[in-house]
């Protein structure tokens, strides 16, 4: 296993606080460019997991590691449940749950998909922006459960760049299907990344290349042989909507969900993929 010199991301971020005793060199907090680099590296690791049909289910700063060159990589270490015990909550006698990082559909129905991982990624962005403060500080775990299931999400951190906050909001769409994929997130950030990202990332690797598909010749003279049963298409569309990795016990039609009026300024919940340009930092 690779040695991660700077430990987990949560401890590393906290060490960068101005009053931290673990920052003897006085290293400053990350700049916007450095935060974007961290975000892209985490998203790249998640895109790899998604390509392999894995769902993480516990993405958080405590489960990301910082290498000697400050590259951030994802992991999932059971020991974090002991080290960061307060980050987990036992609901109804079940296993420990990271409720402050969980999407509403995960809290409500036990659904975990690439979409719910994206919600958790938004919380990681919030952790990066706050130097690893506790999400929903001041609320109990039970209050967080109700707040998120009722359509709530984290406030914009103090001094948080608009670009980071816009990305957080995309990840916190109540409708899971309206959240961006990790590939889309990298696509939005890639122009601001260090050139070395192209050499080491999954996003730019041959493994991530879309395989060529065979051309399909439609026989226009034999159209009656093509099934036109509308139900077959609705079933296919339903299955395609779930093509972002495996899910567990999906229940409820989130396409029909009416978002809460206080979300997105009372407007319809939709995906917005454009991000404000970053200013020089």
Coordinates of N, CA and C in Angstrom, one line a residue, residues 35-146:
X35 N -7.9 24.1 -4.3 CA -9.2 23.5 -4.0 C -9.8 22.8 -5.2
X36 N -9.7 23.4 -6.3 CA -10.2 22.8 -7.6 C -9.4 21.6 -7.9
X37 N -8.1 21.6 -7.7 CA -7.2 20.5 -8.0 C -7.6 19.3 -7.1
X38 N -7.8 19.6 -5.8 CA -8.3 18.5 -4.9 C -9.6 17.9 -5.3
X39 N -10.5 18.8 -5.7 CA -11.9 18.4 -6.1 C -11.8 17.4 -7.3
X40 N -11.0 17.8 -8.3 CA -10.8 17.0 -9.5 C -10.2 15.7 -9.2
X41 N -9.2 15.7 -8.3 CA -8.5 14.4 -8.0 C -9.5 13.4 -7.3
X42 N -10.3 13.9 -6.4 CA -11.3 13.1 -5.8 C -12.3 12.6 -6.8
X43 N -12.8 13.5 -7.6 CA -13.8 13.2 -8.6 C -13.2 12.1 -9.6
X44 N -12.0 12.2 -9.9 CA -11.3 11.2 -10.8 C -11.3 9.8 -10.2
X45 N -11.0 9.8 -8.9 CA -11.0 8.5 -8.2 C -12.4 7.9 -8.1
X46 N -13.4 8.8 -8.0 CA -14.8 8.3 -7.9 C -15.3 7.9 -9.3
X47 N -14.8 8.6 -10.3 CA -15.2 8.2 -11.7 C -14.6 6.8 -12.0
X48 N -13.4 6.5 -11.5 CA -12.9 5.2 -11.7 C -13.7 4.1 -11.0
X49 N -14.1 4.4 -9.7 CA -15.0 3.4 -9.0 C -16.3 3.2 -9.8
X50 N -16.9 4.3 -10.3 CA -18.1 4.2 -11.0 C -18.0 3.4 -12.3
X51 N -16.8 3.5 -12.9 CA -16.6 2.8 -14.2 C -16.5 1.3 -13.8
X52 N -16.0 1.0 -12.6 CA -15.9 -0.4 -12.2 C -17.2 -0.9 -11.5
X53 N -18.3 -0.1 -11.6 CA -19.6 -0.5 -11.0 C -19.6 -0.6 -9.5
X54 N -18.8 0.2 -8.9 CA -18.7 0.3 -7.4 C -19.4 1.6 -6.9
X55 N -20.1 1.5 -5.8 CA -20.6 2.6 -5.1 C -19.8 2.8 -3.8
X56 N -19.3 4.0 -3.5 CA -18.5 4.1 -2.3 C -19.3 4.1 -1.0
X57 N -20.3 4.9 -0.9 CA -21.2 5.0 0.3 C -20.7 5.7 1.5
X58 N -19.4 6.1 1.5 CA -18.9 6.8 2.7 C -17.8 7.7 2.3
X59 N -18.1 8.5 1.2 CA -17.1 9.5 0.7 C -17.1 10.7 1.7
X60 N -16.0 11.0 2.2 CA -15.8 12.1 3.1 C -14.3 12.4 3.2
X61 N -14.0 13.6 3.7 CA -12.6 14.0 3.8 C -11.8 13.0 4.6
X62 N -12.4 12.4 5.6 CA -11.7 11.5 6.5 C -11.3 10.2 5.7
X63 N -11.9 9.9 4.6 CA -11.7 8.8 3.8 C -10.9 9.1 2.5
X64 N -10.3 10.3 2.5 CA -9.4 10.7 1.4 C -8.0 10.8 2.0
X65 N -7.0 10.5 1.3 CA -5.6 10.5 1.8 C -4.8 11.5 0.9
X66 N -3.8 12.1 1.6 CA -3.0 13.1 0.9 C -1.5 12.6 0.8
X67 N -1.1 12.5 -0.5 CA 0.2 11.9 -0.7 C 1.3 13.0 -0.5
X68 N 2.6 12.5 -0.7 CA 3.7 13.4 -0.4 C 3.7 14.6 -1.3
X69 N 3.2 14.4 -2.6 CA 3.2 15.5 -3.5 C 1.8 16.3 -3.5
X70 N 1.1 16.0 -2.4 CA -0.2 16.6 -2.1 C -1.4 16.2 -3.0
X71 N -1.1 15.1 -3.8 CA -2.2 14.5 -4.6 C -3.2 13.9 -3.6
X72 N -4.5 14.1 -3.8 CA -5.5 13.5 -3.0 C -6.1 12.3 -3.6
X73 N -6.2 11.2 -2.9 CA -6.7 9.9 -3.4 C -7.8 9.4 -2.4
X74 N -8.7 8.7 -3.0 CA -9.8 8.2 -2.1 C -9.5 6.8 -1.6
X75 N -10.1 6.5 -0.4 CA -10.0 5.2 0.2 C -11.3 5.0 1.0
X76 N -11.3 3.9 1.7 CA -12.4 3.7 2.7 C -11.8 2.8 3.8
X77 N -11.4 3.5 4.9 CA -10.7 2.8 5.9 C -11.7 2.6 7.1
X78 N -11.9 1.4 7.5 CA -12.8 1.1 8.6 C -12.3 1.8 9.9
X79 N -11.0 2.1 10.0 CA -10.5 2.7 11.2 C -11.0 4.1 11.4
X80 N -11.5 4.7 10.4 CA -12.0 6.1 10.5 C -13.3 6.1 11.4
X81 N -14.0 5.0 11.5 CA -15.1 4.9 12.3 C -14.7 4.9 13.8
X82 N -13.5 4.6 14.1 CA -13.0 4.7 15.5 C -12.4 6.1 15.7
X83 N -11.6 6.5 14.8 CA -10.9 7.8 14.9 C -11.9 9.0 14.9
X84 N -12.8 8.9 14.0 CA -13.8 10.0 13.9 C -15.2 9.5 14.3
X85 N -15.3 9.0 15.5 CA -16.5 8.3 15.9 C -17.7 9.3 15.9
X86 N -17.6 10.6 16.1 CA -18.7 11.5 16.1 C -19.2 11.7 14.7
X87 N -18.5 11.3 13.7 CA -19.0 11.5 12.3 C -20.1 10.4 11.9
X88 N -20.3 9.5 12.8 CA -21.2 8.4 12.5 C -22.3 8.3 13.5
X89 N -23.4 7.8 13.0 CA -24.6 7.7 13.9 C -25.3 6.4 13.7
X90 N -25.7 5.8 14.8 CA -26.4 4.5 14.7 C -27.9 4.7 14.7
X91 N -28.5 4.4 13.6 CA -30.0 4.7 13.4 C -30.8 3.4 13.6
X92 N -31.7 3.4 14.6 CA -32.6 2.3 14.8 C -31.9 1.0 15.0
X93 N -30.8 1.0 15.7 CA -30.1 -0.3 16.0 C -29.4 -0.9 14.9
X94 N -29.3 -0.2 13.8 CA -28.5 -0.7 12.6 C -27.1 -0.3 12.7
X95 N -26.3 -0.5 11.6 CA -24.9 -0.1 11.6 C -24.7 1.4 11.7
X96 N -23.4 1.8 11.9 CA -23.1 3.2 11.9 C -23.3 3.8 10.6
X97 N -23.9 5.0 10.5 CA -24.1 5.7 9.3 C -23.5 7.1 9.3
X98 N -22.9 7.5 8.2 CA -22.3 8.9 8.2 C -23.4 9.9 7.7
X99 N -24.4 10.1 8.6 CA -25.6 10.8 8.2 C -25.3 12.2 7.6
X100 N -24.3 12.9 8.1 CA -24.0 14.3 7.7 C -23.5 14.3 6.3
X101 N -23.1 13.2 5.7 CA -22.6 13.1 4.3 C -23.6 12.4 3.4
X102 N -24.7 12.0 3.9 CA -25.6 11.1 3.1 C -26.7 12.0 2.4
X103 N -27.0 11.5 1.2 CA -28.1 12.1 0.4 C -29.5 11.8 1.0
X104 N -30.5 12.6 0.6 CA -31.8 12.4 1.2 C -32.4 11.0 0.8
X105 N -32.2 10.5 -0.4 CA -32.7 9.2 -0.7 C -32.0 8.1 0.0
X106 N -30.8 8.3 0.4 CA -30.0 7.3 1.2 C -30.6 7.3 2.7
X107 N -30.9 8.5 3.2 CA -31.4 8.5 4.6 C -32.9 8.0 4.6
X108 N -33.6 8.3 3.6 CA -35.0 7.9 3.6 C -35.3 6.5 3.2
X109 N -34.6 6.0 2.1 CA -35.0 4.7 1.6 C -33.8 3.7 1.6
X110 N -32.6 4.1 2.1 CA -31.5 3.2 2.1 C -30.9 3.1 0.7
X111 N -31.1 4.0 -0.2 CA -30.6 4.0 -1.6 C -29.2 4.5 -1.7
X112 N -28.3 3.8 -2.3 CA -26.9 4.2 -2.5 C -26.6 4.0 -3.9
X113 N -26.2 5.0 -4.7 CA -25.9 5.0 -6.1 C -24.7 5.9 -6.3
X114 N -24.3 6.0 -7.6 CA -23.3 7.1 -7.9 C -23.9 8.5 -7.7
X115 N -25.2 8.6 -7.8 CA -25.9 9.9 -7.5 C -25.7 10.3 -6.0
X116 N -25.9 9.3 -5.1 CA -25.7 9.6 -3.7 C -24.3 9.9 -3.4
X117 N -23.4 9.2 -4.1 CA -21.9 9.5 -3.9 C -21.6 11.0 -4.3
X118 N -22.3 11.4 -5.3 CA -22.2 12.8 -5.8 C -22.6 13.8 -4.7
X119 N -23.7 13.5 -4.0 CA -24.1 14.4 -2.9 C -23.0 14.4 -1.8
X120 N -22.5 13.3 -1.5 CA -21.4 13.2 -0.5 C -20.2 14.0 -1.0
X121 N -19.9 14.0 -2.3 CA -18.8 14.7 -2.8 C -19.0 16.2 -2.6
X122 N -20.3 16.7 -2.7 CA -20.6 18.1 -2.4 C -20.2 18.4 -1.0
X123 N -20.5 17.5 -0.1 CA -20.1 17.8 1.4 C -18.6 17.8 1.5
X124 N -17.9 17.0 0.8 CA -16.4 17.0 0.8 C -15.9 18.4 0.3
X125 N -16.5 18.9 -0.7 CA -16.2 20.3 -1.2 C -16.4 21.3 -0.1
X126 N -17.5 21.1 0.7 CA -17.8 22.0 1.8 C -16.7 21.9 2.9
X127 N -16.2 20.6 3.1 CA -15.2 20.4 4.1 C -13.9 21.1 3.6
X128 N -13.6 21.0 2.3 CA -12.4 21.6 1.8 C -12.4 23.1 2.0
X129 N -13.6 23.7 1.7 CA -13.8 25.2 1.8 C -13.7 25.7 3.3
X130 N -14.1 24.8 4.2 CA -14.1 25.2 5.6 C -12.9 24.7 6.5
X131 N -12.0 24.1 5.8 CA -10.8 23.5 6.5 C -11.4 22.4 7.5
X132 N -12.3 21.6 7.0 CA -12.8 20.4 7.7 C -13.6 20.8 9.0
X133 N -14.5 21.7 8.9 CA -15.4 21.9 10.0 C -16.4 20.8 9.9
X134 N -17.2 20.6 11.0 CA -18.2 19.6 11.1 C -19.4 20.0 10.3
X135 N -19.9 19.3 9.3 CA -21.1 19.7 8.6 C -22.3 19.8 9.5
X136 N -23.2 20.7 9.3 CA -24.4 20.9 10.1 C -24.1 21.1 11.6
X137 N -23.0 21.8 11.8 CA -22.6 22.1 13.2 C -23.7 22.8 14.0
X138 N -24.0 22.3 15.2 CA -25.1 22.8 16.0 C -26.4 22.0 15.9
X139 N -26.5 21.1 14.9 CA -27.6 20.2 14.8 C -27.2 18.8 15.3
X140 N -28.2 18.2 16.0 CA -27.9 16.8 16.3 C -28.1 15.9 15.1
X141 N -27.6 14.6 15.2 CA -27.8 13.7 14.1 C -29.2 13.5 13.7
X142 N -30.1 13.4 14.7 CA -31.6 13.3 14.4 C -32.1 14.5 13.7
X143 N -31.6 15.7 14.0 CA -32.0 16.9 13.4 C -31.5 17.0 11.9
X144 N -30.3 16.5 11.7 CA -29.7 16.5 10.4 C -30.5 15.5 9.5
X145 N -30.9 14.4 10.0 CA -31.8 13.4 9.3 C -33.0 14.1 8.8
X146 N -33.7 14.8 9.6 CA -35.0 15.4 9.2 C -34.7 16.6 8.3

